[in-house]
PDB file of C-alpha atoms in Angstrom:
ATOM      1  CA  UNK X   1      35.565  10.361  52.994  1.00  0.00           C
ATOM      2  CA  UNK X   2      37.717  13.150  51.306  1.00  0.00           C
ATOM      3  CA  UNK X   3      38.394  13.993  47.818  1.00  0.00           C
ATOM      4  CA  UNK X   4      40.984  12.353  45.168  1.00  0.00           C
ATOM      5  CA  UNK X   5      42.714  13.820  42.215  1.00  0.00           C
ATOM      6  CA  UNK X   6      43.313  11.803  39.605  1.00  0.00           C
ATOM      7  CA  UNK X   7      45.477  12.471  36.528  1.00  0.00           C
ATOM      8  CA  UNK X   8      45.220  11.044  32.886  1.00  0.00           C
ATOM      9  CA  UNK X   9      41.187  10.163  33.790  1.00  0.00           C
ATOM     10  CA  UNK X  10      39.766   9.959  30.941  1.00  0.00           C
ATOM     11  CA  UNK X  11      40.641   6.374  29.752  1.00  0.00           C
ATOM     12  CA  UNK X  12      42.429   3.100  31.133  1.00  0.00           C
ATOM     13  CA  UNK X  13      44.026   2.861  34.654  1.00  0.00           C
ATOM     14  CA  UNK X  14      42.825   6.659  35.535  1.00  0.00           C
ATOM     15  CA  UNK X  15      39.361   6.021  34.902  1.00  0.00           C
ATOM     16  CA  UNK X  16      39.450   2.694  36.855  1.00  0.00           C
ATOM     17  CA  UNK X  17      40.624   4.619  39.827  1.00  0.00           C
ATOM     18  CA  UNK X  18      37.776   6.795  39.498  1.00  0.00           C
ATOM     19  CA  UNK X  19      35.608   4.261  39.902  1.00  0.00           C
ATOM     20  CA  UNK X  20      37.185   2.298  42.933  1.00  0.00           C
ATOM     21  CA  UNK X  21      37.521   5.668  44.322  1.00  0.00           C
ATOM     22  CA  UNK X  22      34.129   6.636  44.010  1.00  0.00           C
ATOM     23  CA  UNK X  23      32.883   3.261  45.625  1.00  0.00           C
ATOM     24  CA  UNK X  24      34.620   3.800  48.828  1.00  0.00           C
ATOM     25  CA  UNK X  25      32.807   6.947  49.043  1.00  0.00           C
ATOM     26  CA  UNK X  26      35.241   9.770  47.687  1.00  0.00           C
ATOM     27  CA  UNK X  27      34.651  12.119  45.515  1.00  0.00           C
ATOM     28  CA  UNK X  28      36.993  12.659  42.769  1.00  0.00           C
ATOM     29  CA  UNK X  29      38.498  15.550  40.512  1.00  0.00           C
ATOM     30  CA  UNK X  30      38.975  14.356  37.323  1.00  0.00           C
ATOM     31  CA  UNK X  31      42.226  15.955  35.172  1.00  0.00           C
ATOM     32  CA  UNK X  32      42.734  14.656  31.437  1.00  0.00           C
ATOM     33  CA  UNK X  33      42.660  16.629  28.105  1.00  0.00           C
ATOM     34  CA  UNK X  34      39.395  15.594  26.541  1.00  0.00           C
ATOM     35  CA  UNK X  35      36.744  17.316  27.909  1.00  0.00           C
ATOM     36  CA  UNK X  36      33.864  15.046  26.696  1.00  0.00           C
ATOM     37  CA  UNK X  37      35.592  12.093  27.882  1.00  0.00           C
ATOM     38  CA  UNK X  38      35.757  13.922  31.511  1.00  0.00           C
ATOM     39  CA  UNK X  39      32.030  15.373  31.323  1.00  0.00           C
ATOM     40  CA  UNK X  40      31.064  12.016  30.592  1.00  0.00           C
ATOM     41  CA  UNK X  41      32.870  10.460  32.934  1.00  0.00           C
ATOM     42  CA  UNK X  42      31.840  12.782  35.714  1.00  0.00           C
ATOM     43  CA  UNK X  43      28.110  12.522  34.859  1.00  0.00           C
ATOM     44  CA  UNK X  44      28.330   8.563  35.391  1.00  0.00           C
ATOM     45  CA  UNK X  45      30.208   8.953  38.737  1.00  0.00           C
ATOM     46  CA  UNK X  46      28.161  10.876  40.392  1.00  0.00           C
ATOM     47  CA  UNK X  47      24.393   9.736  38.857  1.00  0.00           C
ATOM     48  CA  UNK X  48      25.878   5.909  39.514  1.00  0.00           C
ATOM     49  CA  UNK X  49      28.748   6.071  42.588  1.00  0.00           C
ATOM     50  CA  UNK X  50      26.841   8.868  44.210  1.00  0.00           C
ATOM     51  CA  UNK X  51      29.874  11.518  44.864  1.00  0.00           C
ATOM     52  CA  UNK X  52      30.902  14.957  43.846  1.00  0.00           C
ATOM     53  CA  UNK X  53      33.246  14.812  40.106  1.00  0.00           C
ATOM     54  CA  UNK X  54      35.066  17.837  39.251  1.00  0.00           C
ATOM     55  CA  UNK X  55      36.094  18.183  35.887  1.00  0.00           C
ATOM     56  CA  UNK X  56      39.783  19.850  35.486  1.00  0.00           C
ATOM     57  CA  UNK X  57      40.570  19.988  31.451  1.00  0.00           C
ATOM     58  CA  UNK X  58      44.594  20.395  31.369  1.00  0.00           C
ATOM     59  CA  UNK X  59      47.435  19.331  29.230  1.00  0.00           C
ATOM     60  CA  UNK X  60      50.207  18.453  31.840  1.00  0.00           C
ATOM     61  CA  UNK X  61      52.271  18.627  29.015  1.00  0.00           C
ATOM     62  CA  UNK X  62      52.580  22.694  28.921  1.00  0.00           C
ATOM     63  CA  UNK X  63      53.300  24.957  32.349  1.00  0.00           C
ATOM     64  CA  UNK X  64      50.133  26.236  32.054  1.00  0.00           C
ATOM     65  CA  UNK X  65      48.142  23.277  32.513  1.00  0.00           C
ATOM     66  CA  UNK X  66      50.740  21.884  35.252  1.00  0.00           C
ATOM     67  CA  UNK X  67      50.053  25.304  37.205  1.00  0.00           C
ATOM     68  CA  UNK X  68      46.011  24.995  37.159  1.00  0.00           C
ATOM     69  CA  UNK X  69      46.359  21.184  38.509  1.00  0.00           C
ATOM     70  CA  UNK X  70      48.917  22.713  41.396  1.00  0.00           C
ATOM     71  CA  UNK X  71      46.691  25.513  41.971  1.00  0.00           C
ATOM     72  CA  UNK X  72      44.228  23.550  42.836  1.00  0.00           C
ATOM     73  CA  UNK X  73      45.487  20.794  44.776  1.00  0.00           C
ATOM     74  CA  UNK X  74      46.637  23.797  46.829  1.00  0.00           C
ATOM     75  CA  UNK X  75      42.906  25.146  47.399  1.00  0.00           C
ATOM     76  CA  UNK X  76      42.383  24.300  51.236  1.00  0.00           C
ATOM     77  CA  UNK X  77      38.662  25.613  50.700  1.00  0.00           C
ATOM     78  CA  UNK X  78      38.261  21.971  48.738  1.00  0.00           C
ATOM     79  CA  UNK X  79      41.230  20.324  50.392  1.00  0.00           C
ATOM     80  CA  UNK X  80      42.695  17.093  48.236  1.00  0.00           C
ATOM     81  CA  UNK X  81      43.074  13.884  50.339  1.00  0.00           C
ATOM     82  CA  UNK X  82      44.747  11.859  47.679  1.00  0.00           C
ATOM     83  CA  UNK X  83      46.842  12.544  44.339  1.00  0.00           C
ATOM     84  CA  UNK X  84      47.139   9.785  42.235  1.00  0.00           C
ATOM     85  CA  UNK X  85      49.523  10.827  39.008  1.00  0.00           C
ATOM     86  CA  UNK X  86      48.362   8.705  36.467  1.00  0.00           C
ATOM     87  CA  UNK X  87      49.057  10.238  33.043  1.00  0.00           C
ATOM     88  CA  UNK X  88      51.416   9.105  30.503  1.00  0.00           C
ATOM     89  CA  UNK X  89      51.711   7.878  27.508  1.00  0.00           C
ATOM     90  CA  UNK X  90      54.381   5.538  25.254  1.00  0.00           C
ATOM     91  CA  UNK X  91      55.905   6.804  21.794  1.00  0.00           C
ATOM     92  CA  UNK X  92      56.014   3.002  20.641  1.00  0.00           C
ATOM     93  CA  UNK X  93      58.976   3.813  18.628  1.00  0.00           C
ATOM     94  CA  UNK X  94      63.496   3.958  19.365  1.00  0.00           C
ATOM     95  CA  UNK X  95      64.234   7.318  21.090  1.00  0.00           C
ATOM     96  CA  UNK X  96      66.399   8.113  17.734  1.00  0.00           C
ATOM     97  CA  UNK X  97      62.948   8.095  15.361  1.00  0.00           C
ATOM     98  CA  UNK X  98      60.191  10.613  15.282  1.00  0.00           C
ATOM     99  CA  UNK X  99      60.186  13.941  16.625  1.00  0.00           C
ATOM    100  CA  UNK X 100      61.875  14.815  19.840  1.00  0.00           C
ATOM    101  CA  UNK X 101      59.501  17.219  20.555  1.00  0.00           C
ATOM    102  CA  UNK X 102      57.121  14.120  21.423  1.00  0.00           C
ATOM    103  CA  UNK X 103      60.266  13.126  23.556  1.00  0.00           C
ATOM    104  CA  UNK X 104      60.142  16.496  25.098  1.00  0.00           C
ATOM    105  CA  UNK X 105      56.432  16.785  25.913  1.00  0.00           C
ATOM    106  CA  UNK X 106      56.840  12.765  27.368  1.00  0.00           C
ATOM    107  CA  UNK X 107      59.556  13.895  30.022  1.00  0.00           C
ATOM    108  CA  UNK X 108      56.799  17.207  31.285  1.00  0.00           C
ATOM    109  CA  UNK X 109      53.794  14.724  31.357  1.00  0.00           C
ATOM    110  CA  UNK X 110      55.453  11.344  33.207  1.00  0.00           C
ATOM    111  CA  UNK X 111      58.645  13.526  35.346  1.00  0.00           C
ATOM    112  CA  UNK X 112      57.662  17.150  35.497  1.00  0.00           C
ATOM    113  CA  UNK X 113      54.231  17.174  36.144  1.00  0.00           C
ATOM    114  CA  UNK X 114      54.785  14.245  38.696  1.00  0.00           C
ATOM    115  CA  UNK X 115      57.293  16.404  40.546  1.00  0.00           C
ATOM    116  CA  UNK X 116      55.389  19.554  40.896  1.00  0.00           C
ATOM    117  CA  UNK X 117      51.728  17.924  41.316  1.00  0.00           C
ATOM    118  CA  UNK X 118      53.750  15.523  44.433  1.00  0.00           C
ATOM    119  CA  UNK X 119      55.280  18.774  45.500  1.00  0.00           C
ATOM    120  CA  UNK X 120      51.874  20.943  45.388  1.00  0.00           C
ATOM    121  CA  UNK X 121      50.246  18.270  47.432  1.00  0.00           C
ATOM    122  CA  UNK X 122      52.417  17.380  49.611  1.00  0.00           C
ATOM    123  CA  UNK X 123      52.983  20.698  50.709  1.00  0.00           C
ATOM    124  CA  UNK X 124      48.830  21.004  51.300  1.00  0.00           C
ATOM    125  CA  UNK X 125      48.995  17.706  53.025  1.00  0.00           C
ATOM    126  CA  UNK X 126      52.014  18.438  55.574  1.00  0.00           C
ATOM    127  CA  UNK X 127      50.271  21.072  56.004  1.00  0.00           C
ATOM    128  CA  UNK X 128      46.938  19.526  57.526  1.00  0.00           C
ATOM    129  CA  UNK X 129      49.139  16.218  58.797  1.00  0.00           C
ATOM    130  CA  UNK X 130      47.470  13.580  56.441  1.00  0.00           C
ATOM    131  CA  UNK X 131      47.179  12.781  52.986  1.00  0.00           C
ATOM    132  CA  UNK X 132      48.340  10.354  50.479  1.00  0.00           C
ATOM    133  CA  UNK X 133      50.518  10.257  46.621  1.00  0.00           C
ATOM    134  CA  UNK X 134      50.167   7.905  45.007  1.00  0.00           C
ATOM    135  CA  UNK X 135      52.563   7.573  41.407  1.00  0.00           C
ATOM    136  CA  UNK X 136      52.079   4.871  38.748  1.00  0.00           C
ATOM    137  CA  UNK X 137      55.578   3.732  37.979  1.00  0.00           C
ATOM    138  CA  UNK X 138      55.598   0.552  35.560  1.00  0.00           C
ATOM    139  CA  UNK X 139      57.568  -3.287  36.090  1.00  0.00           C
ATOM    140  CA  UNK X 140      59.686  -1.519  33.299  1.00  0.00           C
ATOM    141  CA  UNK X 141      61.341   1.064  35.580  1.00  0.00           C
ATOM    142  CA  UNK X 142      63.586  -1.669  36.416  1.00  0.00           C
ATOM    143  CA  UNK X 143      64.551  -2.808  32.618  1.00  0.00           C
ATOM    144  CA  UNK X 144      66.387  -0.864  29.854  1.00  0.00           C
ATOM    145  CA  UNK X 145      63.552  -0.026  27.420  1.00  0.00           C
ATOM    146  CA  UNK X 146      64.286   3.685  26.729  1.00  0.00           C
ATOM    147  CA  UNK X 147      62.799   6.268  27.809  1.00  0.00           C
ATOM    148  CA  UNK X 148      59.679   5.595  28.701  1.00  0.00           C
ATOM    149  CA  UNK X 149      61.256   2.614  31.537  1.00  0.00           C
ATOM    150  CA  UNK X 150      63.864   5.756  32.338  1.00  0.00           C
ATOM    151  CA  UNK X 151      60.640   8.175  33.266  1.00  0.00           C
ATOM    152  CA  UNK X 152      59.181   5.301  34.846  1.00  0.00           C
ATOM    153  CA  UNK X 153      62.418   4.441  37.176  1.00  0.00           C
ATOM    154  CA  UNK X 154      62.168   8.498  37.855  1.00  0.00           C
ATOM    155  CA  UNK X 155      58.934   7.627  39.349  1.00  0.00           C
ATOM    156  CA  UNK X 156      59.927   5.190  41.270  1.00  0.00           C
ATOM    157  CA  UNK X 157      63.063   6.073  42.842  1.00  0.00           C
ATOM    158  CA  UNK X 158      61.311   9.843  43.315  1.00  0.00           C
ATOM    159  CA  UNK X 159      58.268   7.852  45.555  1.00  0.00           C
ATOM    160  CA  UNK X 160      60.350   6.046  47.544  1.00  0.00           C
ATOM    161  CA  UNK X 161      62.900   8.931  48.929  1.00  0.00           C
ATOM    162  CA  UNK X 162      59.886  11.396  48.884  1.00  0.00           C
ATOM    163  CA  UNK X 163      58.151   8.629  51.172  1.00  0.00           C
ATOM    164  CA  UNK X 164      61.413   8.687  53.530  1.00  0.00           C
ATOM    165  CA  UNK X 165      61.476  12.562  53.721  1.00  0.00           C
ATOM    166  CA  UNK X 166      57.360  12.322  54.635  1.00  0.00           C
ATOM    167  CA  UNK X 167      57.991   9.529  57.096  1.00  0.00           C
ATOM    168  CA  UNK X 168      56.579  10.817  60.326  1.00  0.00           C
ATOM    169  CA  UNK X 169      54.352  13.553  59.189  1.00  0.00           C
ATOM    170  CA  UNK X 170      51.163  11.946  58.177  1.00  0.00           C
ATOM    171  CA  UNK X 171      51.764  11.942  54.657  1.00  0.00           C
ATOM    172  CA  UNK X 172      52.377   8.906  52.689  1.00  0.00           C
ATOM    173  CA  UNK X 173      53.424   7.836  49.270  1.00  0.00           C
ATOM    174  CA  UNK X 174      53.202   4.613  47.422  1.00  0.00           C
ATOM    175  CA  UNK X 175      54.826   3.643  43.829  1.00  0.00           C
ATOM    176  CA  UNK X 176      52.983   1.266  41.889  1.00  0.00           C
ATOM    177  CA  UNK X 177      54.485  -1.302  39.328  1.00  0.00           C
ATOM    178  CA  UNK X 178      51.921  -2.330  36.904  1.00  0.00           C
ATOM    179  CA  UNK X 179      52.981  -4.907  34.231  1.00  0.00           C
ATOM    180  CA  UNK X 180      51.011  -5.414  30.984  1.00  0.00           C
ATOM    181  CA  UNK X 181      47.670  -3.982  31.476  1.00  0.00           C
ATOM    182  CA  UNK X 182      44.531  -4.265  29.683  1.00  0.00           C
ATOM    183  CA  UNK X 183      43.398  -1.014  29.209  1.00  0.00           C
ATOM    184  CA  UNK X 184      43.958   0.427  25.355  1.00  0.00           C
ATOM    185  CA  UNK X 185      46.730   2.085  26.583  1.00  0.00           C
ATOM    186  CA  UNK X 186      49.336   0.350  23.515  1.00  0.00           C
ATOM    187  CA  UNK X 187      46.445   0.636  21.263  1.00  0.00           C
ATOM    188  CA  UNK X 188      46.495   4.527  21.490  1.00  0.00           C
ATOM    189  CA  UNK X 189      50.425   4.743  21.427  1.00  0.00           C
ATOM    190  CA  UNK X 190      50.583   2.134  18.512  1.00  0.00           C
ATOM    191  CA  UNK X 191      52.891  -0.405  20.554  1.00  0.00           C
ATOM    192  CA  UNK X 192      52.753  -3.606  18.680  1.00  0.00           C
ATOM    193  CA  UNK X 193      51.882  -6.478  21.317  1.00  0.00           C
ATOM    194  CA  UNK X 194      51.114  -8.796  19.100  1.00  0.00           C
ATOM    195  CA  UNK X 195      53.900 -10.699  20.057  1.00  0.00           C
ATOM    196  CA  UNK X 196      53.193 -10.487  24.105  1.00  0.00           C
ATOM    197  CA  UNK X 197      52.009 -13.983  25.533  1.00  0.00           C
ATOM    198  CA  UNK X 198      48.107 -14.205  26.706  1.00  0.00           C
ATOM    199  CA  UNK X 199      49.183 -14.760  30.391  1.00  0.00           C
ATOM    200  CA  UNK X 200      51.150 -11.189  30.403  1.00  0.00           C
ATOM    201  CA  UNK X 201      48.110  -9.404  31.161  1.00  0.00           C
ATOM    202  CA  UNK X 202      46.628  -8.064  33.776  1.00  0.00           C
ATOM    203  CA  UNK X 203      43.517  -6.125  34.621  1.00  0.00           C
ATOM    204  CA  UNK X 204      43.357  -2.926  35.585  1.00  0.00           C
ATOM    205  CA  UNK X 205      41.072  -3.273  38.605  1.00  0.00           C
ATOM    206  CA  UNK X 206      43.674  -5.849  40.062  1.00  0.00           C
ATOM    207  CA  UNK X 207      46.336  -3.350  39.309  1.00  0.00           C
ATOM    208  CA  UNK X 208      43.781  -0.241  40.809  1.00  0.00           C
ATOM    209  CA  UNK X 209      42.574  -3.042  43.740  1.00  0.00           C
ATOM    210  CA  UNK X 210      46.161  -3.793  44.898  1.00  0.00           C
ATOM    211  CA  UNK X 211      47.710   0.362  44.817  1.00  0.00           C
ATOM    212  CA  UNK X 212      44.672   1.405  46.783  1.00  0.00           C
ATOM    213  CA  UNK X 213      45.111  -0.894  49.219  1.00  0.00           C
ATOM    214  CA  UNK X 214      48.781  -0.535  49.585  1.00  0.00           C
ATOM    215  CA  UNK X 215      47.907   3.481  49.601  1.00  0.00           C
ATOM    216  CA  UNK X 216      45.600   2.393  52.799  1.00  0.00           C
ATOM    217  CA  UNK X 217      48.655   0.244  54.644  1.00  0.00           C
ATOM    218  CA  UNK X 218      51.330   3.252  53.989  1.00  0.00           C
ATOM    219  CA  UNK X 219      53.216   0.767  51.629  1.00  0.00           C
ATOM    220  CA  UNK X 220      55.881   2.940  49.934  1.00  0.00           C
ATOM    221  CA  UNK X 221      55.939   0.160  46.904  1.00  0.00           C
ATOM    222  CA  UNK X 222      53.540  -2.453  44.939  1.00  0.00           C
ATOM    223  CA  UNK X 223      53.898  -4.954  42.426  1.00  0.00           C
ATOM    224  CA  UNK X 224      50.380  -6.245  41.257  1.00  0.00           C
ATOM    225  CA  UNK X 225      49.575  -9.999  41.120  1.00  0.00           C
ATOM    226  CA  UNK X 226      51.841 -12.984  41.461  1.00  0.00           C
ATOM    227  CA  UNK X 227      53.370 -13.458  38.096  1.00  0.00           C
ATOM    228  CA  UNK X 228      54.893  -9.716  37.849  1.00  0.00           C
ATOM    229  CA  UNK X 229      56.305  -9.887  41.525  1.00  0.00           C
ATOM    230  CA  UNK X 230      58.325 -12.426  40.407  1.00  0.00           C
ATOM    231  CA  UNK X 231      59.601 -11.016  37.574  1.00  0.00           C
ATOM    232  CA  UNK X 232      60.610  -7.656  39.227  1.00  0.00           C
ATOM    233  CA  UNK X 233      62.710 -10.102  41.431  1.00  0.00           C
ATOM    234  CA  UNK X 234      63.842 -11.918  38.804  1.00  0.00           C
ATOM    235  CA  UNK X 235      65.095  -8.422  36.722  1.00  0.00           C
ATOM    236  CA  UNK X 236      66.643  -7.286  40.046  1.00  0.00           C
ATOM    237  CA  UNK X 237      69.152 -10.085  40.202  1.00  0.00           C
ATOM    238  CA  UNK X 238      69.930 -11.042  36.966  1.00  0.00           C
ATOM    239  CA  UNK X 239      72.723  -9.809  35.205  1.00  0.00           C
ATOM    240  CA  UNK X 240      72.003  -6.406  33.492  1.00  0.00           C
ATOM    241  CA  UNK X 241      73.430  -8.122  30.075  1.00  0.00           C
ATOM    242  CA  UNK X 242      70.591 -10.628  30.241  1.00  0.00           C
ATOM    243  CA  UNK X 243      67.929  -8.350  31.285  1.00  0.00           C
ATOM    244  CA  UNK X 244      68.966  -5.906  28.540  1.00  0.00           C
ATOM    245  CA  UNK X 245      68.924  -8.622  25.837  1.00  0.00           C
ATOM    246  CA  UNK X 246      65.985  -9.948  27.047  1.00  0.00           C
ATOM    247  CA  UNK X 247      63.934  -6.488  26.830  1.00  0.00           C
ATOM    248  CA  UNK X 248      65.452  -5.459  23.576  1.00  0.00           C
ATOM    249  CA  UNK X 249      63.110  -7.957  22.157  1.00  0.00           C
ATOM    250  CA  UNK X 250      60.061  -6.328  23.527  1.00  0.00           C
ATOM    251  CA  UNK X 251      58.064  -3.778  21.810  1.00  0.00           C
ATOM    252  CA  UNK X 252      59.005  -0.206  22.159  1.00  0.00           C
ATOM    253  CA  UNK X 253      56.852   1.700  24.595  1.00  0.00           C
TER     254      UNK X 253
END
């Protein structure tokens, strides 16, 4: 069934894929920080899904961890089928506060590392005439939340003109636009969503369900569920006062 990489593993939407992956029948390499997380993680997978887990520690945050994940999704000895680049992380806090070294080390984990990992694998995949990217934008790459919706509107307009320059070759590459998702993810980054209405959320198995399946139809870009499709359309015609005013009372990611 072929083998997936999956960045930021450990936890939330990365683990999720894991999971889904590992019930169609592929085996997985597993990249995150936290090694325990990982070896645990990889134990479960393959004593309950039955497939192969490779554990990759790396901090896509620093060229040397960026360069092991490349290195590898170049081995065609253990050829990858599917990248999906999943890590990132939100400061929860205005781009002026805090240190910009956090800024910094944000831009190399959710834009660099999501340029050279595509660029790695795609090269592979070209290479051998299939294989799939897929990049986990958000619904915020199309608002004006700072720089976390700017990374995140990197992503997306980056999938859909590397999809275009693929077209033809066996290769695809699909974006996907979560919303609010239930995963701990604004826990860890101490985003206050106190304030966010019950009906926001979303799980991440619809949001892993819905990519996956768009990944398997060569759809270049997803929305999950009904409620956030709607207001992606929404965002994309109203006036970018509104939208702006309207986002500016959301919690910082």
């Amino acid at each position: 069934m072929g083998t997936a990489l999956v960045t930021g593993a450990s936890a939330g939407l990365g683990e999720e894929y894991c999971w889904q992956l590992a019930e169609a029948g592929h085996d997985v390499v597993l990249v995150a920080r936290r090694e325990d997380k990982l070896t645990a993680l990889a134990h479960d997978l393959e004593q309950i899904g039955g497939v192969n887990a490779e554990v990759l520690v790396s901090d896509l945050g620093i060229q040397q961890g960026r360069d092991a994940v490349a290195q590898r999704l170049r081995d065609e000895k253990k050829p990858i089928g599917l990248l999906v680049n999943n890590a990132g992380f939100g400061r929860g806090r205005p781009f002026l506060d805090g240190d910009f070294s956090e800024e910094l080390y944000g831009l190399d984990v959710m834009v660099r590392a999501v340029m050279e990992l595509s660029h790695a694998a795609g090269t592979a995949m070209v290479g051998r005439g299939r294989g799939a990217i897929l990049n986990v934008s958000s619904v915020a790459s199309d608002t004006g939340m700072g720089t976390y919706s700017a990374h995140k509107a990197w992503v997306k307009a980056f999938s859909e003109g590397l999809a275009e320059e693929l077209r033809g070759t066996g290769v695809t590459v699909t974006a996907v636009m979560p919303g609010m998702v239930n995963t701990g993810f604004h826990d860890r980054t101490a985003v206050d969503v106190s304030q966010i209405a019950p009906v926001s959320w979303i799980t991440a198995e619809q949001v892993v369900t819905e990519s996956l399946a768009a990944v398997r139809r060569g759809q270049v870009l997803v929305t999950p569920s009904v409620r956030y499709k709607l207001t992606s359309t929404v965002v994309k015609y109203a006036p970018r006062w509104a939208v702006r005013a309207v986002t500016r009372r959301i919690p910082h990611m």
